[in-house]
Coordinates of C-alpha atoms in Angstrom, one line a residue:
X218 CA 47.3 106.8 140.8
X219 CA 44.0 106.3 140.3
X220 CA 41.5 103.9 138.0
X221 CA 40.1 104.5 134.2
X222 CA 36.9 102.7 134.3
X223 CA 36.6 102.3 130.7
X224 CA 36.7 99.2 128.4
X225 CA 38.5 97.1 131.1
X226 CA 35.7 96.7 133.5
X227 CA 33.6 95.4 130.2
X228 CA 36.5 92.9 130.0
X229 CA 37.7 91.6 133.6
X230 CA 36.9 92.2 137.2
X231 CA 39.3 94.6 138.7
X232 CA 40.2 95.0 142.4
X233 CA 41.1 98.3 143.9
X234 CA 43.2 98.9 147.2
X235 CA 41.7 102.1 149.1
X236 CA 44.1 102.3 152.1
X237 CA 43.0 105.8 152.8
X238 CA 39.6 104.6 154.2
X239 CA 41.5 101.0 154.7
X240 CA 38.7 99.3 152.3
X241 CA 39.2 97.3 148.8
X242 CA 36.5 96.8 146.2
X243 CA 35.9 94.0 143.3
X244 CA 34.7 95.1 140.1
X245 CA 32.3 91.7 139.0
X246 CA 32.1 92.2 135.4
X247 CA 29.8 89.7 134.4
X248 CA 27.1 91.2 136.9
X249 CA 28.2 94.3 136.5
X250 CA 28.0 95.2 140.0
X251 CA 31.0 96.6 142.9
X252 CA 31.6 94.5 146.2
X253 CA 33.4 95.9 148.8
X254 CA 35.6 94.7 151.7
X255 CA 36.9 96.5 154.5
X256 CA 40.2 95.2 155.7
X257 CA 40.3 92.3 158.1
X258 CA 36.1 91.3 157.2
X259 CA 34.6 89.9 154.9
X260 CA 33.3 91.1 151.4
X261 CA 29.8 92.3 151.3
X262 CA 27.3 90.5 150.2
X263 CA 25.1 93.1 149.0
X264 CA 26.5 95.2 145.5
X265 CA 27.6 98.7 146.6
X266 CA 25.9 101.3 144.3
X267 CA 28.2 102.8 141.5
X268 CA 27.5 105.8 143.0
X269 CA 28.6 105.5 146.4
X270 CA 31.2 107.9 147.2
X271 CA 33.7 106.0 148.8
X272 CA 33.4 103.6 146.1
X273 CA 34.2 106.3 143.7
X274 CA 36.8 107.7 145.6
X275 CA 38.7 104.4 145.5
X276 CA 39.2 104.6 141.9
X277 CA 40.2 108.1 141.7
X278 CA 42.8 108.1 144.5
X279 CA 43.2 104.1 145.5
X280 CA 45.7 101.5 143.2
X281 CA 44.5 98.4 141.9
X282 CA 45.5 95.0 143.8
X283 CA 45.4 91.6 142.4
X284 CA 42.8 89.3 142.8
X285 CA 45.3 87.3 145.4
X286 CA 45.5 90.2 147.4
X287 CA 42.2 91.0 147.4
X288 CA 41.2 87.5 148.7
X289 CA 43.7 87.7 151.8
X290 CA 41.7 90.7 152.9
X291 CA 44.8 92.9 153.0

């Protein structure tokens, strides 16, 4: 449980399931910047902060998803 931010989101976009607050989020590592998606919408088009709470929470508490899964919008 829970996501280590560390040399991996230098390396590859990551995706993170957050069904607590039924939201996932993609980790673009080549801007650098978080999207999210709450389930059943579409993704943001705006960047969430890398402060935002919920954001953060995800990665402590949510699990990581695949890209595919991510993409059907749980």
């Amino acid at each position: 449980m829970g996501i280590t931010n560390g040399e991996r989101f230098a390396k590859e976009d990551v995706y993170v399931d957050y069904p607590f607050e039924d939201v996932t989020y993609r980790w673009d590592h080549a801007s650098q910047q978080v999207f999210v998606r709450f389930y059943g919408e579409q993704e943001s088009r705006e960047p969430v902060p890398h402060e935002n709470r919920l954001f953060n929470d995800a990665l402590r508490y949510g699990e990581e998803m695949t890209k595919a899964e991510y993409d059907r919008g749980k």
